[in-house]
Short mmCIF file of C-alpha atoms and ligand atoms in Angstrom, two decimals:
data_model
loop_
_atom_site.label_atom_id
_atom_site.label_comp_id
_atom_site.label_asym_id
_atom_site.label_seq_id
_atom_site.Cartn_x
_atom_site.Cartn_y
_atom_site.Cartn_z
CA UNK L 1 0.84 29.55 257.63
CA UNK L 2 2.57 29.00 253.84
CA UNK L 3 2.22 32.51 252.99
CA UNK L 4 4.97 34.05 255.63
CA UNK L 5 8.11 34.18 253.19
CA UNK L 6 10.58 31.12 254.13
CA UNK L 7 14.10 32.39 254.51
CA UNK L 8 17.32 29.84 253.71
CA UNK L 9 18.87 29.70 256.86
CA UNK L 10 16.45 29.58 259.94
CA UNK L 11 16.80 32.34 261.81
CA UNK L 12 17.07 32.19 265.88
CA UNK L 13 13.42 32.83 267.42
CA UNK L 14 14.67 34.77 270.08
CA UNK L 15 16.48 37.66 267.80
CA UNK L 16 13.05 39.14 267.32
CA UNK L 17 10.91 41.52 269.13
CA UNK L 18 8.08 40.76 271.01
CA UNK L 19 6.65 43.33 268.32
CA UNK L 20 8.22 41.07 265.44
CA UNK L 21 6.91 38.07 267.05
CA UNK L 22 2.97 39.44 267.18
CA UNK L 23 3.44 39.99 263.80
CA UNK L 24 4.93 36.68 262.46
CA UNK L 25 1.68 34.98 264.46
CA UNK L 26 -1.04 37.48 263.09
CA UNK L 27 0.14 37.20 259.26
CA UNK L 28 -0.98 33.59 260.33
CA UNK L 29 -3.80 34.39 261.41
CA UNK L 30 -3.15 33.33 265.09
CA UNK L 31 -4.19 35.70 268.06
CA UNK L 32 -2.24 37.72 269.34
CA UNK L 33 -1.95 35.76 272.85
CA UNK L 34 0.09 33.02 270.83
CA UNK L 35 2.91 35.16 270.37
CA UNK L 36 2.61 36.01 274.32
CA UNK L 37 2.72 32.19 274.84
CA UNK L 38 5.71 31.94 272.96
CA UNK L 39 7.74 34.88 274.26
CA UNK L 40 6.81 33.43 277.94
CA UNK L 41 8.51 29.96 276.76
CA UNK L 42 11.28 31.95 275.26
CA UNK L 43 12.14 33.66 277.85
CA UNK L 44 10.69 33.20 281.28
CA UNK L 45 10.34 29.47 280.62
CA UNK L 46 13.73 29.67 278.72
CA UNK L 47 12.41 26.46 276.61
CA UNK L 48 15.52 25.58 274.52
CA UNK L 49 13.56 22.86 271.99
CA UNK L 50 9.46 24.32 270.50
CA UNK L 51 8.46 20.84 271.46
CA UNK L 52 8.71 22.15 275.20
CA UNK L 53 5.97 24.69 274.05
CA UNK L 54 3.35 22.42 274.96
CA UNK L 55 0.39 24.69 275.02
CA UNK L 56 0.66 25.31 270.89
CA UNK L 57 -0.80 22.86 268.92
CA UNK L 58 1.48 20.14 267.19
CA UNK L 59 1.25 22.12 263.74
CA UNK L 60 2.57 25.60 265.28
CA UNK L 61 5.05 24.25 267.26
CA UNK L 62 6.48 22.28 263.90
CA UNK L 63 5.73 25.40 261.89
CA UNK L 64 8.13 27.33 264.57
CA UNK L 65 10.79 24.27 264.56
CA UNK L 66 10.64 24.34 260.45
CA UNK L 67 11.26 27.83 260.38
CA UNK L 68 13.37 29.09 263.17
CA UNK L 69 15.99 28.01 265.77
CA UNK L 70 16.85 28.58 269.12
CA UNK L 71 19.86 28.97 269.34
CA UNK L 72 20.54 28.40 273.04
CA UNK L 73 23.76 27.90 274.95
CA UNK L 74 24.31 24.71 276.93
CA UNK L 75 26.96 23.80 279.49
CA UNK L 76 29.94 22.22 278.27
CA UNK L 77 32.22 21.16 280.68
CA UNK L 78 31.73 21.97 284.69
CA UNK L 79 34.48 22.11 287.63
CA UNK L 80 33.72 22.70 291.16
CA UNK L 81 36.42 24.38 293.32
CA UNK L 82 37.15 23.44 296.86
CA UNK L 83 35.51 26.53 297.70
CA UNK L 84 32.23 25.79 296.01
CA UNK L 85 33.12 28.18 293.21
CA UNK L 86 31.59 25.83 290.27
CA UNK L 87 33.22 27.56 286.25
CA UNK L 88 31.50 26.16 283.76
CA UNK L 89 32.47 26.30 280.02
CA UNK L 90 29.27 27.43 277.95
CA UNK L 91 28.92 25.38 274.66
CA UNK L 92 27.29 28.49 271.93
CA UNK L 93 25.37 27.57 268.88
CA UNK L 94 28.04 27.87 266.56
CA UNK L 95 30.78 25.81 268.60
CA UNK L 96 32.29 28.83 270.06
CA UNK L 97 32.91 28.06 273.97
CA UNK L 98 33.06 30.69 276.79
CA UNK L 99 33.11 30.41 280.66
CA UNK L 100 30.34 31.31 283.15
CA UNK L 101 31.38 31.22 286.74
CA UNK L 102 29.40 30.62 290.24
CA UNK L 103 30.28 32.20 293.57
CA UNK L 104 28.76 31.28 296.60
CA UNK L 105 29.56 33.40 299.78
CA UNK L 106 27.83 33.46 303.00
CA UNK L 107 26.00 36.19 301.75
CA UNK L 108 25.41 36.18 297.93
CA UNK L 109 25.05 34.09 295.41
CA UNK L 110 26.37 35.59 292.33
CA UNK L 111 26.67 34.60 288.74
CA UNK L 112 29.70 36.23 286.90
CA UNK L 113 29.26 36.03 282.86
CA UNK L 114 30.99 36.32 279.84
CA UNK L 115 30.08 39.09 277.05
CA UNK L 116 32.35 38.51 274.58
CA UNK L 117 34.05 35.09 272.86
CA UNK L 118 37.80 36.27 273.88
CA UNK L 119 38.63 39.64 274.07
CA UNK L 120 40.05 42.72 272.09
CA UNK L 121 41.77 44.54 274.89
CA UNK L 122 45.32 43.09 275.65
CA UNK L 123 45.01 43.09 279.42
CA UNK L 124 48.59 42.08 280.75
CA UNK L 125 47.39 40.41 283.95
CA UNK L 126 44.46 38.19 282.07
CA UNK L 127 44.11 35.34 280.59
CA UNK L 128 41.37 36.15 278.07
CA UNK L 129 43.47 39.37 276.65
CA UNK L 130 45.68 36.42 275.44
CA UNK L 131 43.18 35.24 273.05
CA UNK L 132 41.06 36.56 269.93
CA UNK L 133 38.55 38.35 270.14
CA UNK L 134 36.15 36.01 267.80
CA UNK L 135 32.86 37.51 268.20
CA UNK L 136 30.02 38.96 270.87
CA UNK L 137 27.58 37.48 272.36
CA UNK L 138 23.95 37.59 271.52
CA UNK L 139 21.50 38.99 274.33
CA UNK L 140 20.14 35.63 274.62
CA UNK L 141 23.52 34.24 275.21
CA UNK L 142 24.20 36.23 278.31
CA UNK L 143 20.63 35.09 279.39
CA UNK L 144 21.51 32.07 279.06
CA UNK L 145 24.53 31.76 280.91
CA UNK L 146 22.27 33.55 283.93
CA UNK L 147 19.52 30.91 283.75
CA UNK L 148 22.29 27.98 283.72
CA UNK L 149 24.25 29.53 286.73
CA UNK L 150 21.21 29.85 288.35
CA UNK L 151 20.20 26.30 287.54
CA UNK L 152 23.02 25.20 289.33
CA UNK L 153 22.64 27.68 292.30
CA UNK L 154 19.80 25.68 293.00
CA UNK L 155 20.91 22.14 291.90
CA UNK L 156 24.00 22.59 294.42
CA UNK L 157 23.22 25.15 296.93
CA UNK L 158 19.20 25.38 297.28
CA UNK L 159 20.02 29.20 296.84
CA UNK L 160 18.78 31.50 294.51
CA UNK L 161 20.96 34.18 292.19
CA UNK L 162 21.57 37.09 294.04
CA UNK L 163 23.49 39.11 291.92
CA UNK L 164 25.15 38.92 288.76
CA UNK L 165 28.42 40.60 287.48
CA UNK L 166 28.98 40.87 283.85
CA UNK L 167 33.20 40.29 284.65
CA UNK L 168 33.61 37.40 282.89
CA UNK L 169 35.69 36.72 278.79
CA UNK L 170 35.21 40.28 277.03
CA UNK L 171 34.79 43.70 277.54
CA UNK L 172 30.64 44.66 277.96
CA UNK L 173 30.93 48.44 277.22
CA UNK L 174 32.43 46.86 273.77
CA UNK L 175 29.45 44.93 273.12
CA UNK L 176 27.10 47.52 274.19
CA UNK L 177 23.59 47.24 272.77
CA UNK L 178 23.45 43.12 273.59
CA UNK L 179 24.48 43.52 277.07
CA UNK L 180 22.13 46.17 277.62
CA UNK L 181 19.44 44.37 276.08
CA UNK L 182 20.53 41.36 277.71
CA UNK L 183 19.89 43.46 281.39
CA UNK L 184 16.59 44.60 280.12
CA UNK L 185 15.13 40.81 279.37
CA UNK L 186 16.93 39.46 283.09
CA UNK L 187 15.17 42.41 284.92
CA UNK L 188 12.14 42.34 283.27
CA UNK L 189 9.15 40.81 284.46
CA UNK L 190 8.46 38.97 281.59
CA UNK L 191 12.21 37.46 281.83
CA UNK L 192 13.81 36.46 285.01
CA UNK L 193 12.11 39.60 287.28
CA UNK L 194 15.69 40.40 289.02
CA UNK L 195 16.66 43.83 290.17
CA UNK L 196 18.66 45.84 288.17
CA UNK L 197 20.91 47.06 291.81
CA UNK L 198 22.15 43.05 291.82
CA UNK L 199 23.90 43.66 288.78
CA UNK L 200 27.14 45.51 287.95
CA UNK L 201 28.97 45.20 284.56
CA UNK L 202 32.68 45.56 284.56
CA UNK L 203 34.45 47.91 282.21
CA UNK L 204 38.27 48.32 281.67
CA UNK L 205 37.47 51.64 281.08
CA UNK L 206 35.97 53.37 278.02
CA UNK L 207 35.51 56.84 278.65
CA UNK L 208 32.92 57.49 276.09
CA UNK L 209 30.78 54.69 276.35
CA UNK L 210 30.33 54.94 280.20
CA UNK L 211 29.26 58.23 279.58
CA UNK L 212 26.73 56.93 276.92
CA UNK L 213 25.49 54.66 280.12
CA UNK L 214 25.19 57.78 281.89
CA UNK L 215 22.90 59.10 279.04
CA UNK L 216 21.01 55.87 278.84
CA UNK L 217 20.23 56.22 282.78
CA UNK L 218 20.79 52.70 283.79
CA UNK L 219 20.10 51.31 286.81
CA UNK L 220 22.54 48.87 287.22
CA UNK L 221 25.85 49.49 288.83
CA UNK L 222 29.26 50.18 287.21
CA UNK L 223 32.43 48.73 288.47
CA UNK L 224 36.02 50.08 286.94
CA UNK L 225 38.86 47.47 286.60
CA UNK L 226 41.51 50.07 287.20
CA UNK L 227 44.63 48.44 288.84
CA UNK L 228 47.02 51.46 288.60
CA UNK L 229 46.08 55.47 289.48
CA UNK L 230 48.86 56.66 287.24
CA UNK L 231 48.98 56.42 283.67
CA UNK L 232 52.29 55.73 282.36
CA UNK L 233 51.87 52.16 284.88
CA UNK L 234 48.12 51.55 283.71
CA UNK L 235 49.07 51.68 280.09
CA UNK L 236 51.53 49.29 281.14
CA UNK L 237 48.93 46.76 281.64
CA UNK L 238 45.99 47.90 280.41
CA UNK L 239 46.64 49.31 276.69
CA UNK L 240 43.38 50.84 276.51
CA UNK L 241 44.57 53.56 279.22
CA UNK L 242 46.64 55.15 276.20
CA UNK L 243 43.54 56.37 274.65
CA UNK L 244 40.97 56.56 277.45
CA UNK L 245 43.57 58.41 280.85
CA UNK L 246 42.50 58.29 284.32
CA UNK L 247 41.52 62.45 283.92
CA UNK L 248 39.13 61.06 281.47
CA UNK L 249 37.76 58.45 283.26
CA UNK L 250 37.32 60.37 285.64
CA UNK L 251 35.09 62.48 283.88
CA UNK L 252 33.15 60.14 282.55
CA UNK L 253 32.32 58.36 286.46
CA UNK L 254 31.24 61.54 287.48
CA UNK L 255 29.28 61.85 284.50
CA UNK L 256 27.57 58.87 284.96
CA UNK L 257 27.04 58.86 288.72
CA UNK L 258 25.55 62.76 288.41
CA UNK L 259 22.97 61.12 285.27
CA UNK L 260 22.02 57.65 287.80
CA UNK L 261 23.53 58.19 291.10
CA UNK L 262 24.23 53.85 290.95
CA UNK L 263 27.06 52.76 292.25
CA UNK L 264 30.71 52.81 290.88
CA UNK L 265 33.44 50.62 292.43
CA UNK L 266 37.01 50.75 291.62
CA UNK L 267 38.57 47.21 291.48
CA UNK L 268 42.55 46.76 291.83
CA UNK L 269 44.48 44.11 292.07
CA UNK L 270 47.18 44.47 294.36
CA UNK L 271 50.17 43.27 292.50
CA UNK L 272 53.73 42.45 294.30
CA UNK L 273 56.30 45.11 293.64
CA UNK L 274 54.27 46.61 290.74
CA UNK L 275 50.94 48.58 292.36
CA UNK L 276 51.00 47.88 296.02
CA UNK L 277 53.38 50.74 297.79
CA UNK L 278 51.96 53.55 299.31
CA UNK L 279 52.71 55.82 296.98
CA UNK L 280 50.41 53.28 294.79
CA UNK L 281 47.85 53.67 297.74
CA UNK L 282 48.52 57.27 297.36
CA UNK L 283 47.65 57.69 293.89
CA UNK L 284 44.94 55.52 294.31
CA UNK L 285 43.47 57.53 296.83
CA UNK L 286 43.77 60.16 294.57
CA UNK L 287 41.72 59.04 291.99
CA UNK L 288 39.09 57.66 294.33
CA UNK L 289 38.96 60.58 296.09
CA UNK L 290 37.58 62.21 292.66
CA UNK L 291 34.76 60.26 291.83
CA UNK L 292 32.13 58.69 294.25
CA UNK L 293 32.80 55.36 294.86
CA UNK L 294 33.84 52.40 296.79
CA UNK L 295 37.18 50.22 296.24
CA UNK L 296 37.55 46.33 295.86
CA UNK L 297 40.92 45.05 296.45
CA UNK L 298 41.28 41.63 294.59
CA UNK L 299 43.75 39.03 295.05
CA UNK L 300 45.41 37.79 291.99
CA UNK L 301 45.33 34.42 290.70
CA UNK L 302 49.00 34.54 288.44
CA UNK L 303 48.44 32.90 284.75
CA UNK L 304 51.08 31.12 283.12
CA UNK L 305 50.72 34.11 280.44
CA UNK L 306 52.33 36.33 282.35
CA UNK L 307 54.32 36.83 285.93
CA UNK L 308 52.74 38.90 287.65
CA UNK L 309 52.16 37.78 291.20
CA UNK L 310 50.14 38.34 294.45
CA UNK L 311 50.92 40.88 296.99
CA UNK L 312 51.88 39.80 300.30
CA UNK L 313 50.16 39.69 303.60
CA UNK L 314 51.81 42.87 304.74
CA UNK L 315 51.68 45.41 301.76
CA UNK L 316 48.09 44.66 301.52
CA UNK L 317 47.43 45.75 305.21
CA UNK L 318 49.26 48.94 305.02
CA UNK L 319 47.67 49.51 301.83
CA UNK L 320 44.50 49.25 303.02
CA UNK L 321 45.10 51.14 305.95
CA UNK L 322 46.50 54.41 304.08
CA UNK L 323 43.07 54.37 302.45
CA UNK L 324 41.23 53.94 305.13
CA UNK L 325 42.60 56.67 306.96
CA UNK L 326 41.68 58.70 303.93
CA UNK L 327 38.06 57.71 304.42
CA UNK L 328 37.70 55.81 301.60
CA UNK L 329 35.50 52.38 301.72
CA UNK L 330 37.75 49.43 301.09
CA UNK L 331 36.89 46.00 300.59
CA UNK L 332 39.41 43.23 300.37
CA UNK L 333 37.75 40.65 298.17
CA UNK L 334 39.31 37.19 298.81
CA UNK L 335 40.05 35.25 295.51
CA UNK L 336 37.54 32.26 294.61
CA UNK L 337 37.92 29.14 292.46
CA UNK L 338 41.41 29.46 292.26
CA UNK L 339 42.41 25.79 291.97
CA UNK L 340 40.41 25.53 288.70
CA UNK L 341 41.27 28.72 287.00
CA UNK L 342 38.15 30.45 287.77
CA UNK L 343 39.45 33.44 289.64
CA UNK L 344 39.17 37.30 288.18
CA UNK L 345 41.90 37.43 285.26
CA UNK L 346 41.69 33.38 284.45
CA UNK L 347 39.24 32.46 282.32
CA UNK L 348 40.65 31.27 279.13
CA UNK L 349 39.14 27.77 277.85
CA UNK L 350 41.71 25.89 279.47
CA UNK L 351 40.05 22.90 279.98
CA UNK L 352 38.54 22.47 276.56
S1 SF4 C 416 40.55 42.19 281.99
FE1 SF4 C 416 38.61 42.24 280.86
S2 SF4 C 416 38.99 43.81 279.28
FE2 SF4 C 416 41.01 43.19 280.02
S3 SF4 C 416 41.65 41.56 278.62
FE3 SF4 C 416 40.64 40.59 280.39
S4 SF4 C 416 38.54 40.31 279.72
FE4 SF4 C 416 39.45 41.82 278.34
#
């Protein structure tokens, strides 16, 4: 075991691939099964200490702990809404915190997750687009925040994950190759065996890379925080409209839906006096109307950040009407976890 070259700082076990792994066990001599073992504990045991790998022998499991780290993300602090919505604050190896969020409806169960530490994009309406953007997150960090959510789905409800939304601090198409990896280990069978439909990862809009999605031929879904079918509002509040327009946009959804044929939904928050006339409804209609998808109105949750607020009862109604008579599939999604910040737009480390 002495002769596999030591290297100063230990180096997180679950960084390598399952390739890299075989290889680390058969310069030890070790068969080829042990680094099997290991990538099961890893993974679809997600052990979080090599003392949990109790079917190693004492010496491999202390050669692992002398030599590597896993450097897994625990929960930090945990609220539970009135609602059942439970946000919890994810503690990362390094210090760093970010929030993972549980929503229980009558018929899902989903875990929304985080993908960056803060966030680069300047979102008017959010809370995280008021802070840094410190760093991404790891693969195994997203994992993690899965495996924890889903911990607690069955701690609190006795209910499975049923689908997972990658909505939460950050930007995903901006941390590209991690989330994507971190799909391929949830959906594999040799990680957490869930179906790649459950998931949909949440983009603010970058033309380019959801075209690069497109090329990859993903089989998750794709849903497009667009709040505003006219560009000189949407680079109001979304900055990163200036260099990525709704024309291209919506090239790149069609792009992507001819390459997977998954599906895209638009969300929008309805916001009072700002995106919720008809001639908003109109414009929105337009744009939907363009690429093949469905459309998610969200309330909003306003953020001491910023004033934004909630449309009323009434707007909403007509507004969902006019697009309805255009034959367009609308969905009014009713706002969760409000009363401890956990609602689309709010996460922000506020408790810690
Ligand atoms: S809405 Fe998403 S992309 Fe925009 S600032 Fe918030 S986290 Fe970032």
């Amino acid at each position: 075991m002495e002769n596999v070259a030591e290297t100063p700082e230990k180096q997180d076990l679950r960084s390598l691939k399952a390739e890299e792994l075989i290889n680390i066990f058969a310069q030890m001599g070790e068969p080829a099964f042990r680094a099997k073992q290991v990538h099961d504990w890893l993974w679809a045991k997600s052990a979080t200490d090599f003392a949990q790998m109790t079917n190693l022998s004492l010496k491999t499991r202390q050669w692992l702990s002398d030599h590597f780290t896993i450097n897994a993300a625990a929960e930090a602090t945990k609220q539970i809404s009135k609602d059942k919505t439970i946000k919890t604050a994810f503690r990362l190896h390094d210090g760093h915190l970010v929030e993972g969020v549980l929503i229980p409806t009558s018929k899902r169960m989903t875990a929304c997750v985080s993908s960056q530490v803060g966030c680069s994009l300047t979102c008017k309406f959010c809370a995280t687009g008021y802070m840094e953007r410190l760093r991404n997150l790891e693969a195994s960090e997203m994992y993690d925040q899965v495996v924890l959510l889903g911990k607690q789905a069955q701690e609190n409800y006795q209910i499975p994950l049923s689908n997972i939304v990658y909505m939460g601090m950050g930007e995903p198409l901006l941390n590209y190759a991690n989330v994507l990896k971190s799909i391929e280990l949830i959906t594999s069978d040799k990680g957490l065996n869930m179906a790649a439909r459950r998931i949909t990862v949440s983009t603010a809009g970058i033309a380019k890379m959801i075209k690069k999605l497109g090329d990859d031929e993903v089989r998750f879904n794709l849903a497009l925080s667009l709040h505003a079918a006219n560009d000189e509002k949407r680079n109001e509040i979304m900055p990163i409209n200036e260099t990525n327009t709704l024309e291209a946009l919506i090239e790149a959804l069609n792009y992507f839906y001819q390459k997977t044929e998954n599906r895209i939904t638009l969300e929008y928050i309805a916001f009072k006096n700002f995106n919720d006339s008809i001639q908003d409804a109109k414009e929105l209609a337009n744009f939907a109307l363009q690429v093949p998808c469905r459309i998610n109105i969200i309330q909003y949750n306003p953020i001491s950040e910023a004033d934004f607020v909630n449309t009323d009862g009434l707007s909403l109604e007509q507004f969902k009407n006019y697009l309805e008579q255009k034959d367009l599939i609308v969905n009014v999604r009713r706002s969760r976890g409000k009363d401890i910040d956990a609602a689309c737009g709010q996460l922000a480390n506020k408790t810690n």
